[in-house]
Coordinates of C-alpha atoms in Angstrom, one line a residue:
M1 CA 1.9 149.2 64.4
A2 CA 3.0 148.4 68.2
S3 CA 6.0 146.9 67.3
A4 CA 7.2 149.4 65.0
A5 CA 6.8 151.7 67.8
T6 CA 8.5 150.0 70.5
A7 CA 11.7 148.6 68.2
V8 CA 14.3 149.6 66.8
C9 CA 16.0 147.3 63.9
A10 CA 19.4 145.9 64.9
P11 CA 22.1 146.8 62.3
G12 CA 22.6 143.8 59.6
G13 CA 19.9 141.5 61.5
D14 CA 15.8 141.5 61.2
H15 CA 15.3 140.7 64.9
P16 CA 14.0 143.9 66.6
R17 CA 15.8 145.2 69.5
R18 CA 15.4 147.7 72.1
R19 CA 18.3 150.2 73.1
E20 CA 19.1 149.6 77.1
W21 CA 19.5 153.1 78.6
R22 CA 20.8 153.9 82.0
Y23 CA 19.5 156.7 84.4
T24 CA 20.6 158.0 87.9
W25 CA 19.2 160.4 89.6
E26 CA 21.4 162.6 92.1
A27 CA 20.9 165.2 94.9
L28 CA 23.0 166.4 96.9
G29 CA 22.9 168.1 100.6
H30 CA 24.1 171.3 99.7
L31 CA 22.4 172.2 96.5
P32 CA 18.3 172.5 95.9
L33 CA 18.4 170.4 92.8
L34 CA 17.8 167.3 91.2
R35 CA 19.9 166.0 88.3
L36 CA 19.8 163.1 85.8
Y37 CA 22.1 161.5 83.9
L38 CA 20.8 159.8 81.1
F39 CA 22.9 157.4 78.8
P40 CA 22.9 154.1 76.8
R41 CA 24.5 151.0 77.7
P42 CA 26.6 150.2 75.8
A43 CA 28.0 153.7 74.6
L44 CA 27.1 154.8 71.5
P45 CA 29.8 155.5 68.9
A46 CA 29.0 159.1 68.2
A47 CA 28.3 162.1 70.3
I48 CA 24.5 162.9 71.1
P49 CA 23.3 165.9 69.3
S50 CA 22.1 168.7 71.2
G51 CA 19.1 169.4 68.4
A52 CA 15.3 168.5 68.4
L53 CA 16.1 167.5 72.4
R54 CA 13.0 168.3 74.5
A55 CA 12.2 167.3 78.0
D56 CA 8.1 167.5 79.2
L57 CA 7.8 166.7 83.1
R58 CA 4.7 165.1 84.4
L59 CA 5.0 165.3 88.2
E60 CA 1.1 163.9 88.8
D61 CA 2.7 160.4 86.9
S62 CA 5.7 161.0 88.7
L63 CA 7.4 160.7 84.9
L64 CA 9.8 162.5 82.8
L65 CA 9.5 161.9 79.1
L66 CA 12.8 162.9 77.0
S67 CA 12.9 162.9 72.9
F68 CA 15.6 163.4 70.5
S69 CA 17.2 161.9 67.6
L70 CA 20.5 160.1 66.8
A71 CA 23.4 160.9 64.3
G72 CA 22.8 158.7 61.7
E73 CA 19.6 156.8 62.8
D74 CA 16.7 156.7 60.1
A75 CA 14.6 155.8 62.5
A76 CA 12.0 158.0 64.5
P77 CA 12.9 160.1 67.0
V78 CA 14.0 158.4 70.2
A79 CA 11.5 158.6 73.0
L80 CA 12.3 157.9 76.4
R81 CA 9.9 157.1 79.5
V82 CA 12.2 158.0 82.9
P83 CA 10.6 157.9 86.4
V84 CA 10.9 160.6 88.7
P85 CA 11.6 160.5 92.4
R86 CA 9.0 161.4 94.7
V87 CA 10.5 164.6 96.0
L88 CA 9.0 168.5 96.3
V89 CA 9.7 169.5 92.9
D90 CA 9.2 173.2 91.9
P91 CA 6.9 172.9 89.0
A92 CA 7.2 176.6 88.2
A93 CA 10.7 176.7 87.7
P94 CA 12.1 175.6 83.9
V95 CA 13.4 172.0 83.0
E96 CA 17.1 172.0 82.2
C97 CA 18.2 169.9 79.7
R98 CA 21.1 169.5 77.6
A99 CA 23.3 166.8 75.2
A100 CA 26.7 166.2 77.2
G101 CA 28.7 164.1 74.6
D102 CA 28.0 160.8 75.6
H103 CA 24.8 161.6 77.8
V104 CA 22.0 163.5 78.5
E105 CA 21.7 165.7 81.6
V106 CA 18.5 167.1 82.9
R107 CA 18.3 169.6 85.8
L108 CA 14.9 170.1 88.0
A109 CA 14.6 172.6 91.2
L110 CA 13.4 171.2 94.1
V111 CA 11.3 173.3 96.6
L112 CA 13.1 171.5 100.1
P113 CA 15.7 169.3 100.4
V114 CA 15.4 165.7 99.8
D115 CA 15.9 164.9 103.4
H116 CA 13.4 167.8 104.9
P117 CA 11.1 166.3 107.5
V118 CA 7.7 167.8 105.3
V119 CA 9.3 165.7 102.1
A120 CA 9.4 162.3 104.3
A121 CA 6.0 163.4 105.7
A122 CA 4.5 163.8 101.9
F123 CA 5.5 161.1 100.5
P124 CA 5.9 157.8 102.9
P125 CA 7.3 154.8 102.2
P126 CA 5.0 152.6 100.2
Q127 CA 3.2 149.8 101.1
G128 CA 5.3 146.8 102.1
A129 CA 8.4 148.7 101.6
E130 CA 10.8 150.2 105.0
P131 CA 13.5 152.9 105.0
P132 CA 16.7 151.8 105.4
A133 CA 17.3 150.4 108.8
P134 CA 19.4 152.1 111.2
L135 CA 22.7 150.9 112.0
A136 CA 23.2 152.8 115.2
V137 CA 24.5 150.5 118.5
R138 CA 21.9 151.6 120.5
D139 CA 18.7 150.5 118.5
D140 CA 20.6 147.0 117.8
M141 CA 20.9 146.8 121.7
K142 CA 17.3 147.6 122.1
N143 CA 16.0 145.2 119.9
L144 CA 18.3 142.2 120.8
S145 CA 17.5 142.7 124.2
A146 CA 13.7 142.3 123.9
G147 CA 14.9 138.4 123.9
E148 CA 17.3 135.7 123.2
A149 CA 19.4 135.5 119.8
H150 CA 20.7 132.9 118.1
L151 CA 23.0 134.1 115.2
Y152 CA 22.9 132.8 111.4
C153 CA 25.4 132.9 108.5
K154 CA 23.3 135.6 105.9
N155 CA 25.1 133.9 103.2
C156 CA 23.3 130.1 103.9
S157 CA 21.1 130.6 106.7
V158 CA 23.0 127.6 108.9
R159 CA 22.9 128.7 112.5
L160 CA 26.2 129.8 114.1
T161 CA 25.7 129.5 118.0
K162 CA 24.6 125.9 119.8
Q163 CA 22.9 128.3 122.4
P164 CA 21.0 131.7 122.1
L165 CA 22.7 134.6 123.4
R166 CA 21.3 136.1 126.2
K167 CA 23.3 138.5 128.2
I168 CA 24.7 141.4 125.6
M169 CA 26.0 144.3 126.7
E170 CA 27.4 147.3 124.5
M171 CA 31.2 147.6 124.0
P172 CA 32.5 150.9 124.8
S173 CA 34.0 152.4 121.1
V174 CA 37.8 151.9 120.3
N175 CA 38.2 156.0 121.5
W176 CA 36.7 156.2 124.5
E177 CA 39.5 156.8 126.5
D178 CA 40.6 159.9 125.0
V179 CA 37.3 161.0 125.1
A180 CA 36.8 160.3 128.6
D181 CA 40.2 162.5 129.2
N182 CA 38.9 165.4 127.1
W183 CA 35.6 165.7 128.9
F184 CA 37.3 165.4 132.8
G185 CA 40.3 167.3 131.6
G186 CA 38.0 169.7 129.9
C187 CA 35.8 170.4 133.6
C188 CA 38.2 169.8 135.8
T189 CA 41.9 169.2 135.7
S190 CA 41.8 167.4 139.0
F191 CA 40.8 164.4 137.6
G192 CA 43.9 163.5 135.5
G193 CA 44.2 160.4 133.7
A194 CA 40.3 159.3 134.8
G195 CA 40.2 157.7 130.8
E196 CA 43.2 155.5 131.9
K197 CA 40.9 154.7 135.0
L198 CA 38.3 153.8 133.1
V199 CA 40.2 151.6 130.9
A200 CA 41.7 150.0 133.6
Q201 CA 37.9 149.3 135.1
F202 CA 37.0 147.7 132.1
I203 CA 39.8 145.3 131.8
N204 CA 39.6 144.1 135.0
A205 CA 36.1 143.3 134.5
Y206 CA 36.7 141.9 131.1
G207 CA 37.9 138.5 132.0
R208 CA 35.1 138.3 134.2
L209 CA 32.7 138.7 131.5
E210 CA 31.5 135.0 131.4
G211 CA 28.8 134.5 129.1
T212 CA 28.1 138.3 128.3
S213 CA 28.1 139.3 124.4
L214 CA 29.6 142.2 123.8
L215 CA 28.2 144.6 120.8
D216 CA 29.7 147.3 118.8
T217 CA 29.2 149.0 115.9
T218 CA 30.6 146.5 113.0
A219 CA 30.5 143.0 114.7
V220 CA 29.2 141.0 118.0
T221 CA 31.8 139.7 120.1
I222 CA 30.9 136.3 121.9
E223 CA 32.8 133.5 123.2
T224 CA 33.5 130.2 121.8
D225 CA 31.6 128.1 123.9
Y226 CA 28.8 129.7 122.4
L227 CA 29.7 128.3 118.8
E228 CA 28.5 125.5 117.0
A229 CA 31.2 122.4 116.8
D230 CA 31.8 123.0 112.9
L231 CA 33.3 126.6 113.9
V232 CA 35.4 125.1 117.2
A233 CA 36.5 122.6 115.0
Q234 CA 38.1 125.3 112.6
I235 CA 39.4 127.5 115.1
T236 CA 40.9 124.2 116.7
C237 CA 42.6 122.5 113.6
S238 CA 44.2 126.2 112.5
A239 CA 45.7 126.1 115.7
L240 CA 47.2 122.7 115.4
G241 CA 48.4 123.4 112.1
S242 CA 50.1 126.8 113.6
D243 CA 51.4 124.9 116.3
V244 CA 53.2 122.5 113.9
V245 CA 54.9 125.2 111.7
A246 CA 56.1 127.0 114.9
V247 CA 57.6 123.9 116.6
E248 CA 59.6 123.1 112.6
E249 CA 60.6 126.5 113.1
V250 CA 62.4 126.3 116.3
I251 CA 63.3 123.0 115.9
S252 CA 65.6 124.3 113.0
D253 CA 66.9 127.3 115.0
V254 CA 67.7 124.8 118.1
S255 CA 69.2 122.6 115.2
I256 CA 71.7 125.7 114.6
G257 CA 72.4 126.5 118.0
K258 CA 72.9 122.7 119.0
D259 CA 75.7 122.6 116.4
H260 CA 77.6 125.4 118.3
A261 CA 76.9 124.2 121.7
T262 CA 77.9 120.9 121.0
E263 CA 81.4 122.0 119.4
N264 CA 81.8 124.0 122.1
S265 CA 80.4 121.1 125.1
E266 CA 83.3 118.8 123.6
E267 CA 85.9 121.5 124.5
Q268 CA 84.7 121.6 128.0
A269 CA 84.6 117.5 128.2
N270 CA 88.1 117.1 127.4
I271 CA 88.7 119.9 129.5
T272 CA 86.6 118.9 132.7
G273 CA 85.8 115.2 132.0
T274 CA 81.6 116.0 132.2
H275 CA 79.2 116.0 129.4
A276 CA 75.2 116.4 130.8
Q277 CA 71.9 117.6 128.9
A278 CA 69.6 120.1 130.3
P279 CA 65.9 120.6 129.9
F280 CA 64.8 123.8 128.9
I281 CA 61.3 125.1 128.6
L282 CA 59.2 126.2 125.5
E283 CA 56.0 125.8 125.2
E284 CA 53.1 123.7 127.2
G285 CA 52.1 120.9 125.6
L286 CA 55.3 120.1 123.3
S287 CA 58.7 118.6 124.3
V288 CA 61.4 118.9 121.9
S289 CA 64.9 116.5 122.4
S290 CA 68.3 116.2 121.3
S291 CA 68.5 113.3 122.6
E292 CA 67.2 111.6 118.9
T293 CA 69.7 111.0 116.2
N294 CA 70.0 113.3 113.6
G295 CA 68.2 116.0 114.6
I296 CA 65.9 117.3 117.2
T297 CA 62.4 115.4 117.7
P298 CA 59.6 116.9 120.0
Q299 CA 58.0 115.2 123.0
T300 CA 55.7 115.7 125.4
D301 CA 55.8 114.6 129.1
Q302 CA 53.6 114.0 132.1
S303 CA 53.5 117.5 133.3
G304 CA 52.8 118.7 129.5
T305 CA 56.0 120.9 130.2
C306 CA 58.0 121.6 126.5
E307 CA 61.7 120.9 126.6
M308 CA 64.8 121.0 124.8
E309 CA 68.0 119.1 125.7
I310 CA 70.7 121.0 124.7
D311 CA 74.4 119.3 125.0
I312 CA 76.0 122.3 127.1
D313 CA 78.5 122.3 130.5
V314 CA 76.3 122.2 133.8
N315 CA 79.9 122.0 135.5
C316 CA 78.2 124.6 138.2
E317 CA 76.4 124.3 141.6
K318 CA 73.1 125.7 140.6
P319 CA 70.4 123.9 139.7
K320 CA 70.7 122.9 136.1
N321 CA 67.5 124.9 134.8
D322 CA 69.1 127.9 136.2
C323 CA 72.3 127.0 135.2
C324 CA 71.3 126.5 131.6
I325 CA 69.7 129.4 131.1
E326 CA 72.7 131.1 132.1
K327 CA 74.7 129.7 129.7
L328 CA 72.0 130.6 127.5
E329 CA 72.0 134.1 128.0
E330 CA 76.1 134.4 128.2
S331 CA 75.4 133.0 124.3
N332 CA 72.6 134.9 123.0
K333 CA 70.7 131.4 122.5
E334 CA 68.1 132.4 125.2
I335 CA 64.7 132.1 123.3
N336 CA 62.3 135.3 123.9
L337 CA 59.4 134.0 126.2
S338 CA 57.8 136.7 124.1
L339 CA 57.7 134.9 121.1
V340 CA 56.6 131.4 122.3
D341 CA 54.3 132.2 124.5
P342 CA 51.5 129.7 125.2
C343 CA 48.8 132.2 124.4
H344 CA 46.5 129.1 123.6
H345 CA 45.8 128.8 127.9
C346 CA 46.5 132.1 129.5
C347 CA 44.4 134.1 127.3
V348 CA 41.9 131.3 125.9
S349 CA 40.7 130.1 129.3
E350 CA 39.5 133.1 131.3
Y351 CA 42.0 136.0 130.4
S352 CA 42.2 136.9 134.4
G353 CA 45.6 136.6 134.3
K354 CA 46.1 133.7 136.0
A355 CA 48.8 131.7 134.0
E356 CA 48.2 128.2 134.6
D357 CA 49.9 126.8 131.5
N358 CA 53.6 126.4 133.1
N359 CA 54.4 124.2 136.0
P360 CA 56.4 126.5 138.6
S361 CA 58.8 123.1 139.3
H362 CA 59.4 123.1 136.4
M363 CA 60.7 127.2 136.2
S364 CA 63.4 128.4 137.6
S365 CA 62.5 131.9 139.7
G366 CA 64.2 134.0 136.9
N367 CA 62.0 132.4 134.0
Q368 CA 58.5 132.5 136.4
K369 CA 59.4 136.6 137.0
K370 CA 59.6 137.3 133.2
Q371 CA 56.3 134.9 132.9
T372 CA 54.8 137.3 135.1
V373 CA 55.9 140.2 133.5
L374 CA 54.7 139.3 130.1
E375 CA 50.9 138.4 131.3
T376 CA 50.9 141.9 132.8
K377 CA 52.1 143.4 130.0
R378 CA 50.0 141.5 127.8
D379 CA 46.9 141.3 129.9
Y380 CA 46.6 145.3 130.1
K381 CA 48.1 145.8 126.6
L382 CA 46.7 143.6 124.6
T383 CA 43.2 143.7 126.2
K384 CA 43.1 146.8 126.4
T385 CA 43.6 147.2 122.2
I386 CA 41.3 143.8 121.2
S387 CA 39.1 144.6 123.8
L388 CA 37.6 147.6 122.5
G389 CA 36.3 146.4 118.6
S390 CA 37.0 144.2 115.5
S391 CA 39.3 144.1 112.5
F392 CA 36.8 145.2 110.4
I393 CA 38.5 148.7 110.1
V394 CA 41.7 149.2 112.7
K395 CA 43.0 152.8 112.8
A396 CA 46.4 153.2 112.7
S397 CA 46.2 154.4 116.3
N398 CA 45.1 151.0 117.2
L399 CA 47.5 149.0 115.4
M400 CA 49.5 146.9 117.5
N401 CA 52.0 144.2 116.4
D402 CA 51.9 141.9 119.2
F403 CA 48.9 139.7 117.4
E404 CA 47.3 139.4 114.2
W405 CA 43.6 139.2 113.0
V406 CA 42.3 135.9 111.7
E407 CA 39.9 135.2 109.6
L408 CA 36.9 132.9 110.4
L409 CA 34.5 131.0 107.8
C410 CA 31.5 129.6 107.6
G411 CA 31.8 125.8 108.1
Q412 CA 28.8 125.2 105.4
C413 CA 29.4 127.8 102.8
S414 CA 32.9 129.2 102.9
S415 CA 31.9 132.9 103.1
P416 CA 33.5 135.1 105.6
L417 CA 31.5 135.7 109.4
G418 CA 34.3 137.9 111.0
S419 CA 37.9 137.0 112.7
Y420 CA 39.1 136.8 116.0
P421 CA 42.8 138.2 117.6
S422 CA 45.8 135.6 117.9
Q423 CA 49.3 136.1 119.2
C424 CA 51.3 132.6 119.0
S425 CA 48.5 130.3 118.0
L426 CA 45.8 130.5 116.1
V427 CA 43.4 130.7 118.5
P428 CA 41.2 133.6 119.8
A429 CA 43.7 135.4 122.7
D430 CA 41.2 136.7 124.8
G431 CA 38.5 133.5 124.1
R432 CA 36.3 135.1 122.2
V433 CA 35.4 135.8 118.3
R434 CA 34.0 139.0 116.2
L435 CA 31.2 138.1 114.1
F436 CA 30.8 141.0 111.5
K437 CA 27.1 142.3 111.3
C438 CA 26.9 142.5 107.7
Y439 CA 27.8 138.9 107.8
T440 CA 25.5 137.3 110.2
S441 CA 21.6 137.6 111.0
T442 CA 19.8 137.1 114.4
E443 CA 16.4 135.6 112.5
L444 CA 15.4 133.2 109.7
P445 CA 14.4 134.2 107.3
V446 CA 18.0 136.0 107.0
T447 CA 17.4 140.2 106.3
G448 CA 13.8 139.4 107.1
P449 CA 11.7 141.8 109.1
R450 CA 12.8 140.3 112.3
D451 CA 16.3 140.4 111.8
V452 CA 18.3 142.6 113.8
F453 CA 21.0 143.2 111.5
R454 CA 19.0 143.2 108.2
G455 CA 20.2 146.5 107.4
H456 CA 24.1 146.2 107.9
T457 CA 25.4 145.8 104.6
L458 CA 29.6 145.7 104.1
E459 CA 29.1 149.2 102.2
R460 CA 26.7 150.8 104.7
V461 CA 29.2 149.5 107.6
F462 CA 32.2 151.0 105.8
V463 CA 30.8 153.9 105.1
N464 CA 29.4 154.9 108.4
L465 CA 32.6 154.7 110.0
L466 CA 34.6 156.1 107.5
L467 CA 32.1 159.6 107.8
E468 CA 32.7 159.1 111.7
V469 CA 36.4 159.1 110.9
A470 CA 36.0 161.9 108.6
E471 CA 34.0 163.9 111.1
D472 CA 36.3 163.2 113.9
E473 CA 39.8 163.7 111.8
I474 CA 38.4 166.6 109.2
S475 CA 39.9 164.5 106.7
F476 CA 38.4 163.5 103.4
R477 CA 41.0 161.6 101.9
T478 CA 41.8 158.2 103.1
V479 CA 43.9 155.0 102.4
V480 CA 42.8 151.8 103.2
R481 CA 45.7 149.4 103.5
D482 CA 45.7 145.5 104.3
L483 CA 45.8 145.0 107.7
K484 CA 48.3 142.3 107.4
S485 CA 51.0 143.3 105.0
R486 CA 50.0 147.2 105.6
R487 CA 50.3 147.6 101.8
P488 CA 47.9 150.5 100.6
I489 CA 45.1 149.0 98.1
L490 CA 42.6 152.0 98.0
Q491 CA 42.9 155.8 97.2
L492 CA 39.5 157.5 98.6
V493 CA 38.4 161.1 98.0
L494 CA 35.2 162.2 99.8
L495 CA 32.7 164.6 97.1
S496 CA 29.8 164.4 99.3
S497 CA 29.1 162.8 102.4
K498 CA 25.4 163.8 101.7
A499 CA 23.8 162.5 98.4
W500 CA 21.1 160.6 97.4
L501 CA 21.0 158.3 94.3
S502 CA 18.6 156.4 92.2
S503 CA 19.5 154.1 89.5
G504 CA 17.6 152.3 86.5
C505 CA 17.4 151.4 83.4
C506 CA 14.7 152.3 80.6
Y507 CA 14.5 151.3 77.1
E508 CA 13.5 153.3 73.7
N509 CA 10.2 154.2 72.7
D510 CA 8.7 152.5 75.2
T511 CA 5.2 153.8 75.0
D512 CA 2.7 150.6 77.0
G513 CA 2.9 152.8 80.2
S514 CA 4.8 150.4 82.4
H515 CA 7.8 152.7 83.3
G516 CA 7.9 151.5 86.8
T517 CA 9.3 153.8 90.2
T518 CA 12.6 154.5 91.6
D519 CA 13.5 156.2 95.3
L520 CA 15.9 157.6 96.4
Q521 CA 18.7 156.0 98.5
P522 CA 21.1 157.9 101.3
S523 CA 24.4 157.1 99.8
V524 CA 28.1 159.3 99.5
K525 CA 29.8 160.5 96.9
L526 CA 33.4 159.6 96.5
L527 CA 36.4 159.1 94.2
Y528 CA 38.7 156.1 94.6
S529 CA 41.7 154.5 92.5
D530 CA 42.4 150.6 93.1
Y531 CA 46.2 149.9 94.1
S532 CA 45.5 146.1 94.4
N533 CA 48.0 145.5 91.4
A534 CA 49.7 148.3 91.5
S535 CA 53.5 148.5 90.6
E536 CA 56.4 149.8 93.3
A537 CA 56.4 153.6 91.3
D538 CA 52.5 153.9 91.6
L539 CA 53.0 152.5 95.2
R540 CA 55.3 155.6 96.5
I541 CA 53.1 157.8 94.6
V542 CA 49.8 157.0 96.8
E543 CA 52.4 157.0 99.6
E544 CA 53.5 160.8 99.0
W545 CA 50.2 161.5 98.0
S546 CA 48.9 160.3 101.6
S547 CA 51.9 162.0 103.5
K548 CA 51.2 165.3 101.5
Y549 CA 47.6 165.1 101.8
R550 CA 47.9 163.9 105.4
A551 CA 45.4 161.1 104.6
E552 CA 43.6 159.2 107.1
E553 CA 45.2 155.5 107.4
L554 CA 42.2 152.7 107.6
Y555 CA 43.4 148.7 107.9
M556 CA 40.7 145.7 106.7
M557 CA 41.4 142.3 106.0
K558 CA 42.0 141.6 102.3
R559 CA 38.4 139.8 101.9
Q560 CA 36.5 143.1 103.1
I561 CA 38.4 145.0 100.9
D562 CA 38.1 143.2 97.9
E563 CA 34.1 143.1 98.3
L564 CA 34.4 146.8 98.9
T565 CA 36.5 147.5 95.7
E566 CA 33.5 145.2 93.9
C567 CA 31.2 147.6 95.5
L568 CA 32.8 150.5 94.3
S569 CA 33.5 149.3 90.4
S570 CA 29.9 148.5 89.9
A571 CA 28.7 151.9 90.9
M572 CA 31.0 153.4 88.5
E573 CA 28.1 152.1 86.0
N574 CA 25.9 154.8 87.2
Y575 CA 27.5 157.3 85.3
P576 CA 28.6 157.7 81.8
V577 CA 31.8 157.6 80.9
S578 CA 32.9 161.6 80.4
C579 CA 31.8 161.5 83.9
S580 CA 33.5 158.4 85.6
S581 CA 36.6 159.7 86.1
L582 CA 38.4 162.9 88.0
E583 CA 41.9 163.7 88.2
G584 CA 43.2 160.4 87.5
M585 CA 40.6 158.8 90.2
H586 CA 37.2 157.1 88.9
L587 CA 34.3 158.3 90.5
S588 CA 31.5 155.9 91.7
S589 CA 29.2 156.2 95.4
L590 CA 28.5 154.1 98.5
M591 CA 25.3 153.6 100.4
R592 CA 25.0 154.6 103.8

């Protein structure tokens, strides 16, 4: 009798089975209502009939009993036991229940909103469970300041730091300059440029923060000296590979210039009878010489100066370097120092503006002036940008073309850890790397009760930043772009910033009483479209949509966008097919 009551025969087979049904409870902040979506997995070929649909709410057991009959079924009516979240449901209000094609919808009236303090006091978390950990930077600072902390990979638990982080400082937010100007400008107009002065003071102190780790909303910024050897080796290998490619490109460019220079010098030699070679400084640690036959071969001199010997006319009274530079400027062949800037010494060392990578004895006064201007400009501009955030999310106003963000992977499991900014070589431009909180832990076991970053998941960190942007910009439309290609990947429309969701499974005719429990989780409800494989025509459509509605543009690295898209796609399964799309976009949710 028990087997007959708990099983439905599978079509065309003798083995019994129970059909699985998916339930999703939803509460929105602006509605005193608890809504249930109930639908089978996989979907039924025919619509659920509305006749004989009954609902029985048992608050003392936190249970909702549903019964109905499916079209074409010879078996007994279907009975489902759905656990009800622990909220203040109005027992006097009637239970609204209806069949809506491919799913059943139930509505329960609430006495108080889900986030009301009385509800939290009436239903404390079960023993052994804890509410979602807060993501506030000050909470992280308080927990990390209690003692020394190592960092671990959240995926494989390998340690990432060779020494514990002792001194941690909260990093100013990326828009603190505007906030300072607005505050000072609002209280007294005599404080013009106060934000700029504060930024300048921070930048001056930034290069002297030796041994100090910086903490922001998404990441912890640490010096490369704190990293384990395998991570340092990964950065070094990336830099060497980048240098080889850069040298090959320079050699190719110089080969073309050398052919023209040789022709001109041969003509001059016929007239003046002189023919010489002069060196030109390129980049520290490398030297490119044209004295080799059939090409140009890089060499390194004792001073570490990069040179290229190019056949030119040196029939002048000025020093060779100055004469060489003037000739190259006249022929528009001078190499832009900003493109071959030796960032792996002047930036990595201490980023204090003291460039030690060029020997003045090998540079002309003009070159030294250009190098000084370049370093001063980069010191302020680059540090102002990269020291106030990470590449987890970059707003359009903070984009810069002077550097790129390089991904940092775990040496043990190759999972992502974070990123660091780089200019010419693939080395940290300021000697620091950003380890994302969603990929790192502060204690073992990872995500354990003592792990400060246990509540930082990719979707929660993204959602909190998305809500912050939406509140600041009063915009609920967002386009997420690839940080490298600037191509639109995700189109988002925020429907509800205060939603609570709970999903699970139940089975037909399950009468053994083990229905389990369910708890609402803070979430956001949104629409999204994935343009990762879209055609050019579709991309133009989303660009027009972004321009028309003035959508906020956020930039992320490709791997994080892919993970976010996976989260959105997975959450789509919590809704029936008939409710999963609107205006050509997919309905989904993310935890906050």
